[in-house]
Short mmCIF file of C-alpha atoms in Angstrom, two decimals:
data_model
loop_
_atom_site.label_atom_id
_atom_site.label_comp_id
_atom_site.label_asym_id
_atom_site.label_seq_id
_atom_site.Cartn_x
_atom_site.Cartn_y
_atom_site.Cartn_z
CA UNK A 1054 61.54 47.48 -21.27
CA UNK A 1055 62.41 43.90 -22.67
CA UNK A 1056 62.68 42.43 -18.96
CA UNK A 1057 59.49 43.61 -18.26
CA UNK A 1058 57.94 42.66 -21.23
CA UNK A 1059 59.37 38.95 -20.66
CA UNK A 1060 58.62 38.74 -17.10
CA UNK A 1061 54.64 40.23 -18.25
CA UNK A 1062 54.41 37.71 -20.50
CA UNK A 1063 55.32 34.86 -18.28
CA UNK A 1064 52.70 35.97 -15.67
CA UNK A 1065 50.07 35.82 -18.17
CA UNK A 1066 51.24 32.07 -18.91
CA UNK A 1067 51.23 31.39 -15.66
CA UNK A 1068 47.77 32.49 -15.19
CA UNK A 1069 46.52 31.21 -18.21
CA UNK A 1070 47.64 27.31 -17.01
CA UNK A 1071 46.49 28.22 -13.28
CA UNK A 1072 43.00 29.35 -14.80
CA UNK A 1073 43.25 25.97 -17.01
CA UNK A 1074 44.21 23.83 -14.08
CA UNK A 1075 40.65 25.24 -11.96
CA UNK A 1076 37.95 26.05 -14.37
CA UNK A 1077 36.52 22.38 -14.49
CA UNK A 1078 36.81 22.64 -10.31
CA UNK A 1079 34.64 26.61 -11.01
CA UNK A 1080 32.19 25.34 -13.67
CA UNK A 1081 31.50 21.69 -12.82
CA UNK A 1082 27.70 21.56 -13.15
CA UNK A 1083 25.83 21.04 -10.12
CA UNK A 1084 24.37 17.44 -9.35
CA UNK A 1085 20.38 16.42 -10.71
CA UNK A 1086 18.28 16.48 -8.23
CA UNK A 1087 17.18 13.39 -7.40
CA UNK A 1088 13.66 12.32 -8.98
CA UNK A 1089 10.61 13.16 -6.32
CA UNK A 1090 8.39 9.90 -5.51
CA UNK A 1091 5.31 10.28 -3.36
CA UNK A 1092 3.56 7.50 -2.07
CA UNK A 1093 -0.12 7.99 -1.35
CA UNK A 1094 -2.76 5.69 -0.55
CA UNK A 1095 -4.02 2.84 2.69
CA UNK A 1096 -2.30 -0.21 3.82
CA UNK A 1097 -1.85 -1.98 0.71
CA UNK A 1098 0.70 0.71 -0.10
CA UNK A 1099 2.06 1.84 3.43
CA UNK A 1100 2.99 -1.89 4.25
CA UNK A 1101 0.65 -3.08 7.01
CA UNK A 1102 1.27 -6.72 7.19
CA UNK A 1103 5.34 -6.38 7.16
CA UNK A 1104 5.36 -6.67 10.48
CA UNK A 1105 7.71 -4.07 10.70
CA UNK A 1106 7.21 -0.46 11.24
CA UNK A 1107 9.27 2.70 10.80
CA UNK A 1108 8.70 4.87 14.21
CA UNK A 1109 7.17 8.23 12.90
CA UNK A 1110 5.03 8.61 15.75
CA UNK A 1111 1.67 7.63 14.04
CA UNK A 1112 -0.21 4.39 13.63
CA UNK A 1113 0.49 4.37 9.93
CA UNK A 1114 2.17 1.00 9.65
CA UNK A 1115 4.72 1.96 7.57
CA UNK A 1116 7.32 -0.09 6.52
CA UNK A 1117 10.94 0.03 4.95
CA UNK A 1118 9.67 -3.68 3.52
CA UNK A 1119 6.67 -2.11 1.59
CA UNK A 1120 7.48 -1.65 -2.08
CA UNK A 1121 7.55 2.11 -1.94
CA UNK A 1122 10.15 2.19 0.13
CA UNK A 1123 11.97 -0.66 -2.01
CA UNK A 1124 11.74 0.95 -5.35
CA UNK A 1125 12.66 4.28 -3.94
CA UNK A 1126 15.80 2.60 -2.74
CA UNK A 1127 15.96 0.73 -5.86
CA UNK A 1128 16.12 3.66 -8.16
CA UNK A 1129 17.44 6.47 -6.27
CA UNK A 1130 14.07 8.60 -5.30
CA UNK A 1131 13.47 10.33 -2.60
CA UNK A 1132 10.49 9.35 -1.37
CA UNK A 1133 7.60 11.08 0.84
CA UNK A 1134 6.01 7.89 2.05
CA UNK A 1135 2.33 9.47 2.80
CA UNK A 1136 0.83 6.11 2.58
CA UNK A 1137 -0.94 5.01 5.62
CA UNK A 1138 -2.68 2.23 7.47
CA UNK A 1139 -6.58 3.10 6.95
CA UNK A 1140 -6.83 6.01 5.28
CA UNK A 1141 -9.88 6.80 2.93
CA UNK A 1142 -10.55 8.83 -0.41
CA UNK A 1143 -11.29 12.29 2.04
CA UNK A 1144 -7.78 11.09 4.14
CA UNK A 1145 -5.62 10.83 1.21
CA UNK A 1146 -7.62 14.28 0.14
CA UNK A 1147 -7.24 15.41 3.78
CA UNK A 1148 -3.49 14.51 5.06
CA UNK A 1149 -1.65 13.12 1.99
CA UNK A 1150 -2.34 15.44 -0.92
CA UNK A 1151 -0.32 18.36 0.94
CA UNK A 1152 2.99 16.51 -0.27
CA UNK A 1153 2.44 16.69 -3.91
CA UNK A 1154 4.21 19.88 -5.49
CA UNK A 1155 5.00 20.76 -8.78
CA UNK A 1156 8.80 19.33 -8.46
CA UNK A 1157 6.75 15.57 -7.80
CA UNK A 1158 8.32 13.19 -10.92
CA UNK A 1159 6.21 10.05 -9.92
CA UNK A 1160 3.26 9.16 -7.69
CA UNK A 1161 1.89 5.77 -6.57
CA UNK A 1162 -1.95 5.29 -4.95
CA UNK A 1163 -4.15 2.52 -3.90
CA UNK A 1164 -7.14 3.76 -2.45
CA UNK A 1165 -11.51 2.76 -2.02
CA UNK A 1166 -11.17 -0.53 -0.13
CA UNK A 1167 -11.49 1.19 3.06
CA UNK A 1168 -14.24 3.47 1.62
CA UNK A 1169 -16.14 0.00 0.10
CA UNK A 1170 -15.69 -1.52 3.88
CA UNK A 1171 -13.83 -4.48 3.12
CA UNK A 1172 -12.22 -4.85 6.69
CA UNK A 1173 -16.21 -4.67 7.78
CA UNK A 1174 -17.09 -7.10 4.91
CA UNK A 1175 -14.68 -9.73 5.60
CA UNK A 1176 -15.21 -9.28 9.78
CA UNK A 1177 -18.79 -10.19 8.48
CA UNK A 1178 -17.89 -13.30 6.22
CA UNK A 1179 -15.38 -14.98 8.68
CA UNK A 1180 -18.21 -15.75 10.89
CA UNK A 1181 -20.61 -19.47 10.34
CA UNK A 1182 -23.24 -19.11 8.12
CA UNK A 1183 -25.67 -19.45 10.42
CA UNK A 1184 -24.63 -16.60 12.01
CA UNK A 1185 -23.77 -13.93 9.37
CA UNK A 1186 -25.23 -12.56 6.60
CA UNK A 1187 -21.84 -12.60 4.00
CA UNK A 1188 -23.79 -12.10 1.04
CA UNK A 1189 -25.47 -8.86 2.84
CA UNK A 1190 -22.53 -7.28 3.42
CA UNK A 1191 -21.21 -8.20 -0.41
CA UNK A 1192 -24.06 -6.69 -2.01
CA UNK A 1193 -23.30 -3.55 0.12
CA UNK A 1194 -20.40 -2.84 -0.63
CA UNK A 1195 -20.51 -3.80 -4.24
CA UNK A 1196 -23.53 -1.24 -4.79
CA UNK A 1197 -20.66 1.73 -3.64
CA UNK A 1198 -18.24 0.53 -6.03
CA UNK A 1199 -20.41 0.39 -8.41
CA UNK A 1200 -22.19 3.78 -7.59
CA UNK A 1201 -20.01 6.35 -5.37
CA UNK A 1202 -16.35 5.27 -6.23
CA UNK A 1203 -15.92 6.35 -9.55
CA UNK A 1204 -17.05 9.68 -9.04
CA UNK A 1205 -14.90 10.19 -5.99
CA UNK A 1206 -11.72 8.70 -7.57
CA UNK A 1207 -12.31 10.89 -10.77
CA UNK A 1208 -12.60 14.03 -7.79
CA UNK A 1209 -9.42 12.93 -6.51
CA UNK A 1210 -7.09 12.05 -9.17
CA UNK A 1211 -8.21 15.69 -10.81
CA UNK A 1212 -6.87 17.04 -7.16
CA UNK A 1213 -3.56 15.15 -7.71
CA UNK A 1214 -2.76 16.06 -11.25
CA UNK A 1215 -3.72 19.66 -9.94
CA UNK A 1216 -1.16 19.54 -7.55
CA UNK A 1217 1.29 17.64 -9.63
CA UNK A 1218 1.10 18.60 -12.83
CA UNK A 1219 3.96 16.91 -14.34
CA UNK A 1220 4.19 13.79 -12.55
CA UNK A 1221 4.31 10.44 -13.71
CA UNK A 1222 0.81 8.93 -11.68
CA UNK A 1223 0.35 4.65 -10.90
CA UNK A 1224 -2.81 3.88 -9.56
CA UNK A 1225 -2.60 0.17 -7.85
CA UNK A 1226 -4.98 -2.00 -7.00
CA UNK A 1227 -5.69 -4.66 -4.85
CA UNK A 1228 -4.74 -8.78 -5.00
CA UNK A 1229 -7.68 -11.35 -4.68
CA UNK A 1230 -7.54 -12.75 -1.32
CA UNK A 1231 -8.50 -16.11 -0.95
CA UNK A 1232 -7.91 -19.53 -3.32
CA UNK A 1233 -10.74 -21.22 -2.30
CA UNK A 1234 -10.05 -22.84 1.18
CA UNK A 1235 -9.81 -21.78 4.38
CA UNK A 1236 -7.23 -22.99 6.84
CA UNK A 1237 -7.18 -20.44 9.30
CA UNK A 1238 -8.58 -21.40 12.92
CA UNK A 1239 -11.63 -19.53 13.75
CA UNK A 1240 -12.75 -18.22 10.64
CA UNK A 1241 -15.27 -20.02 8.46
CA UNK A 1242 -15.33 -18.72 4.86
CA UNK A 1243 -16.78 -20.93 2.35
CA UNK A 1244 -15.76 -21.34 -0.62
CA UNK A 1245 -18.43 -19.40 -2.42
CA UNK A 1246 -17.52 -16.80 0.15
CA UNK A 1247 -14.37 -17.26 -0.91
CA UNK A 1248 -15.01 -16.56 -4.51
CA UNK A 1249 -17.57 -13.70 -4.13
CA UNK A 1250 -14.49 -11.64 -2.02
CA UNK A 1251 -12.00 -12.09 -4.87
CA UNK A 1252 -14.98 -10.97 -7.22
CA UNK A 1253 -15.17 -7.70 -5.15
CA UNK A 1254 -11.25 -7.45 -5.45
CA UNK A 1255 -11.74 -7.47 -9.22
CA UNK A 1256 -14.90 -5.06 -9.28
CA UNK A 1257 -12.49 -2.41 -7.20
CA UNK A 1258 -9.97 -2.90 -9.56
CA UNK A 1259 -12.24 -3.05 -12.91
CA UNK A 1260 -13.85 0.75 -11.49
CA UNK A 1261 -10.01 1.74 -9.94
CA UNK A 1262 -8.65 1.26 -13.47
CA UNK A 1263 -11.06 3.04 -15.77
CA UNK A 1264 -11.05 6.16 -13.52
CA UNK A 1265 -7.46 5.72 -13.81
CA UNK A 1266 -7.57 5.75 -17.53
CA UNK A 1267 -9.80 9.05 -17.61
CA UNK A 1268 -7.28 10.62 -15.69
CA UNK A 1269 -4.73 9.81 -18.21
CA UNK A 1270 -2.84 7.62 -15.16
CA UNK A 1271 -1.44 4.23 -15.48
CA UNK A 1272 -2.78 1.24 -13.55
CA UNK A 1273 -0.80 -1.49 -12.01
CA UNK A 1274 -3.07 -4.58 -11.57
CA UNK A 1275 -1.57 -7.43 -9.19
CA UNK A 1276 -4.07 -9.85 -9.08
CA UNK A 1277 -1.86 -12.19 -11.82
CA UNK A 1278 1.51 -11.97 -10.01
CA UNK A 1279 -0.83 -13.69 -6.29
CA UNK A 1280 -1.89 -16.38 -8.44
CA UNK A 1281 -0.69 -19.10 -6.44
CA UNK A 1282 0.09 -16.96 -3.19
CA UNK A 1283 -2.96 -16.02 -1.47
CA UNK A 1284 -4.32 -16.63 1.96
CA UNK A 1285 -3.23 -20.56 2.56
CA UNK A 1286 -1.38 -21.17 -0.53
CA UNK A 1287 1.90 -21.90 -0.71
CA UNK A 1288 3.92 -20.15 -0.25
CA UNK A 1289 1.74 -17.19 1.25
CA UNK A 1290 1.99 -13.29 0.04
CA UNK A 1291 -1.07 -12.65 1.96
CA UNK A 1292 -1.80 -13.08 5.61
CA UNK A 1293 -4.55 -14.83 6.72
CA UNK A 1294 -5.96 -14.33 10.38
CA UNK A 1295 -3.19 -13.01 12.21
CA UNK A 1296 -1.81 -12.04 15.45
CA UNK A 1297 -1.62 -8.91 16.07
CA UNK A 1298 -5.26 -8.65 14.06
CA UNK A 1299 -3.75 -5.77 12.09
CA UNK A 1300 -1.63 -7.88 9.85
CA UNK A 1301 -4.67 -10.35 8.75
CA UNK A 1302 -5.71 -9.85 4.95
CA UNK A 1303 -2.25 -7.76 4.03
CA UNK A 1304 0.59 -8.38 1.65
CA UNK A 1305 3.50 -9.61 3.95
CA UNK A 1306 7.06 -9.32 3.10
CA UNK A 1307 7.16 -11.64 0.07
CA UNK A 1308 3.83 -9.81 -1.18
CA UNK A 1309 5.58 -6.86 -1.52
CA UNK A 1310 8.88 -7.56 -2.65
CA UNK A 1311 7.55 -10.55 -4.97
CA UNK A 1312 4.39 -9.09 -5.67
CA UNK A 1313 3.95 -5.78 -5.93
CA UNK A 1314 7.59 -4.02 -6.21
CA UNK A 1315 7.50 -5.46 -9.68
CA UNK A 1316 4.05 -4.87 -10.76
CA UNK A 1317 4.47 -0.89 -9.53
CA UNK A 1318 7.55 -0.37 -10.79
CA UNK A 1319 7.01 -1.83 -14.31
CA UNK A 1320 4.15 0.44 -14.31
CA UNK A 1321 6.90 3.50 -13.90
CA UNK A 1322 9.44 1.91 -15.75
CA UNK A 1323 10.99 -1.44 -15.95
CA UNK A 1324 10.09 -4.09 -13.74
CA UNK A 1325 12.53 -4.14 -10.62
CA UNK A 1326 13.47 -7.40 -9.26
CA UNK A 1327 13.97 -6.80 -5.13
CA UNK A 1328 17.95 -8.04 -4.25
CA UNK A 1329 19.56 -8.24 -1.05
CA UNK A 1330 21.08 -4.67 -2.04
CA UNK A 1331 17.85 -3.26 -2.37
CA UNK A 1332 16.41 -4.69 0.70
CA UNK A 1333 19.46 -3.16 2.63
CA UNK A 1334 19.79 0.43 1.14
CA UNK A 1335 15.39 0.26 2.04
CA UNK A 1336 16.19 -0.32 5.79
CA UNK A 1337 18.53 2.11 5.99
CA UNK A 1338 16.63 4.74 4.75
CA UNK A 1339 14.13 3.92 7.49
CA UNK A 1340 15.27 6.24 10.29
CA UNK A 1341 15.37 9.57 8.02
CA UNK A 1342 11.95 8.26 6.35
CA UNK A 1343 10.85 8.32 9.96
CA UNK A 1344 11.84 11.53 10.83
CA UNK A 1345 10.44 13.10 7.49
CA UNK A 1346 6.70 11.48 8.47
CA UNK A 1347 7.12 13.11 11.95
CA UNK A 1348 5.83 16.71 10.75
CA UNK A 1349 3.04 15.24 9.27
CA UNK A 1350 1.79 12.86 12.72
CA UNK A 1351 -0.92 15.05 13.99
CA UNK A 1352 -2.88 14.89 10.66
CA UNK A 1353 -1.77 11.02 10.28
CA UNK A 1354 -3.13 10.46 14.09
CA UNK A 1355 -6.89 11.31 12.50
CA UNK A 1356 -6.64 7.95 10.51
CA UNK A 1357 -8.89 5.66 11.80
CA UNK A 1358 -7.48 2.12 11.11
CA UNK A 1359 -9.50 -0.16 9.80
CA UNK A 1360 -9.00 -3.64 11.13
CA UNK A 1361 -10.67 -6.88 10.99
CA UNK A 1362 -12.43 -8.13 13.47
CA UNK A 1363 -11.79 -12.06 14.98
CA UNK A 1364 -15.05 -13.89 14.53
CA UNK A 1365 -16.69 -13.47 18.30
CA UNK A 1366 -18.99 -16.80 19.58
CA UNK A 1367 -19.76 -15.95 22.63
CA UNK A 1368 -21.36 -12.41 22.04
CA UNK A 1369 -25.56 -12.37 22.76
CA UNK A 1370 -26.16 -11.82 18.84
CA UNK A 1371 -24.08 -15.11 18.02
CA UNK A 1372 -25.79 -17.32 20.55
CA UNK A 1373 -29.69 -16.07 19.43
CA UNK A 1374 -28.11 -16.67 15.83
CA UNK A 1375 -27.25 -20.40 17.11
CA UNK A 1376 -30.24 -21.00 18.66
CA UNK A 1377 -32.75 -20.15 15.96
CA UNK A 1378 -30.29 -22.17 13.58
CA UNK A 1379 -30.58 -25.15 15.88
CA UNK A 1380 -26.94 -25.37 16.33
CA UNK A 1381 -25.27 -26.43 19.35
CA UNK A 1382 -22.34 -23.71 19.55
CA UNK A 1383 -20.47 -25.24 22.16
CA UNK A 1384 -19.94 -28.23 20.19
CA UNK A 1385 -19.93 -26.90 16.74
CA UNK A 1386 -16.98 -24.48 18.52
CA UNK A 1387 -15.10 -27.84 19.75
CA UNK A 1388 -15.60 -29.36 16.58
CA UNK A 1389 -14.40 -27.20 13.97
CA UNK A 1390 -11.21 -25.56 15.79
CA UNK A 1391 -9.49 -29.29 16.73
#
């Protein structure tokens, strides 16, 4: 009876240690999700300009260099990059909302310059004076910001909260354009041209931000951090006419990383400075972004982009325009693009 007492008592030590050896292997808690970012919104957000594009299939433009992308790799989110080249208020309504759940933790959107026109507006304004009518096209758009945006932002940021309930929301806007000159071949924007653009830029913002603020969403405003970098400054955050056309009037690589990666995310949190680290873990992340867009590239392929258009001489329209002006276009062609 002693023996087996003994030897019972030693098997119960022996299981008590094994049992102490694997509990914190049986009960280690399981890892936090990682924090659910979806990107919504037109160019400005999916990266058109970059030059570089992840292959998803769609004519989206996005790009592992677009400051989604970076401060998803910066902080560890994973990200549903929505975002795409074109896209309206009824798009992002349309093909982008789908993504948000209830799980989303933060969202980022920059949306109504496609709905205002401003690829049409600026396609209008790079032409001579004589043969445009800049101010026309202006006062257009600028009577929709002022009149149908506001209401169709407040629609649509009521669908997102809808949808995402708890999520931290950023609405971005939009960087002026120009500084004044213009020292891109075959465009002719004057300077008041100039000026009246960048005062659209801040009208879209001004009507961007208070919907924002109804909707109890933060705004990230970039127009301070392009001081100094727009279209021909130096250096340049935003492209001026380009080749491929796409990329013209879009934050390039430094826009984004210098730009707006620290704008947005010191809107969700502290301000991120983009390092070679950062860059890196964003381009790997590029295939498996691409893949995850892929289910959503018959809906994406209804995005019309919107692109400006290269100032045209030689069309019918131009040359009556010339005419009545009294301007010899062949010459006035020869003389201004030496």
């Amino acid at each position: 009876m002693h023996r087996h007492a003994r030897t019972s008592s030693r098997l119960a030590l022996l299981g008590a240690a094994l049992v102490g050896l694997l509990s914190p292997l049986l009960v280690q808690p399981a890892q936090a999700a990682a924090p659910v970012y979806v990107a919504l919104g037109d160019s400005y957000s999916s990266g058109t300009g970059t030059r570089s594009y992840i292959a998803d299939g769609t004519s989206c433009q996005r790009s592992t260099s677009a400051y989604p992308s970076l401060i998803a790799a910066a902080r560890g989110y994973a990200l549903n990059f929505r975002a795409c080249s074109g896209a309206t208020i009824p798009d992002v309504t349309g093909t982008q909302l789908g993504a948000l759940t209830s799980a989303t933790t933060y969202v980022t959107i920059s949306v109504g310059g496609n709905d205002a026109g401003f690829a049409d507006v600026l396609t209008e304004c790079a032409l001579p004076w004589w043969a445009s009518d800049c101010n026309g096209a202006i006062d257009g758009a600028q009577a929709y910001v002022n009149g149908s945006l506001p209401g169709q932002l407040a629609t649509l940021y009521s669908s997102i909260r809808s949808r995402a309930p708890q999520a931290k929301v950023v609405v971005v806007g939009y960087p002026r354009i120009f500084q004044g000159e213009d020292c891109n071949a075959l465009t002719w924007f004057s300077p008041e041209e100039e000026a009246r653009l960048n005062q659209m830029a801040d009208l879209i913002n001004t009507r961007t931000q208070a919907a924002a603020s109804s909707a109890g969403f933060s705004f990230a405003n970039p127009t301070s951090a392009f001081i100094g970098h727009a279209v021909c400054d130096s250096p340049e955050w935003l492209n001026g006419l380009s080749n491929p056309i796409s990329e013209s009037y879009h934050p390039n690589v430094l826009g984004h990383s210098g730009g707006y990666t620290p704008v947005v995310s010191g809107a969700v949190g502290a301000a991120l400075a983009v390092t070679g680290d950062v860059v890196a873990a964003s381009e790997a992340s590029g295939a498996d972004q691409a893949a995850l867009q892929r289910q959503y590239a018959a809906a994406d392929r209804t995005i019309e982009p919107e692109v400006v258009e290269a100032p045209d001489l030689t069309t019918p329209e131009v040359r009556r325009a010339a005419r009545k002006a009294g301007i010899d276009i062949d010459r006035f062609v020869e003389r201004t693009t030496r």
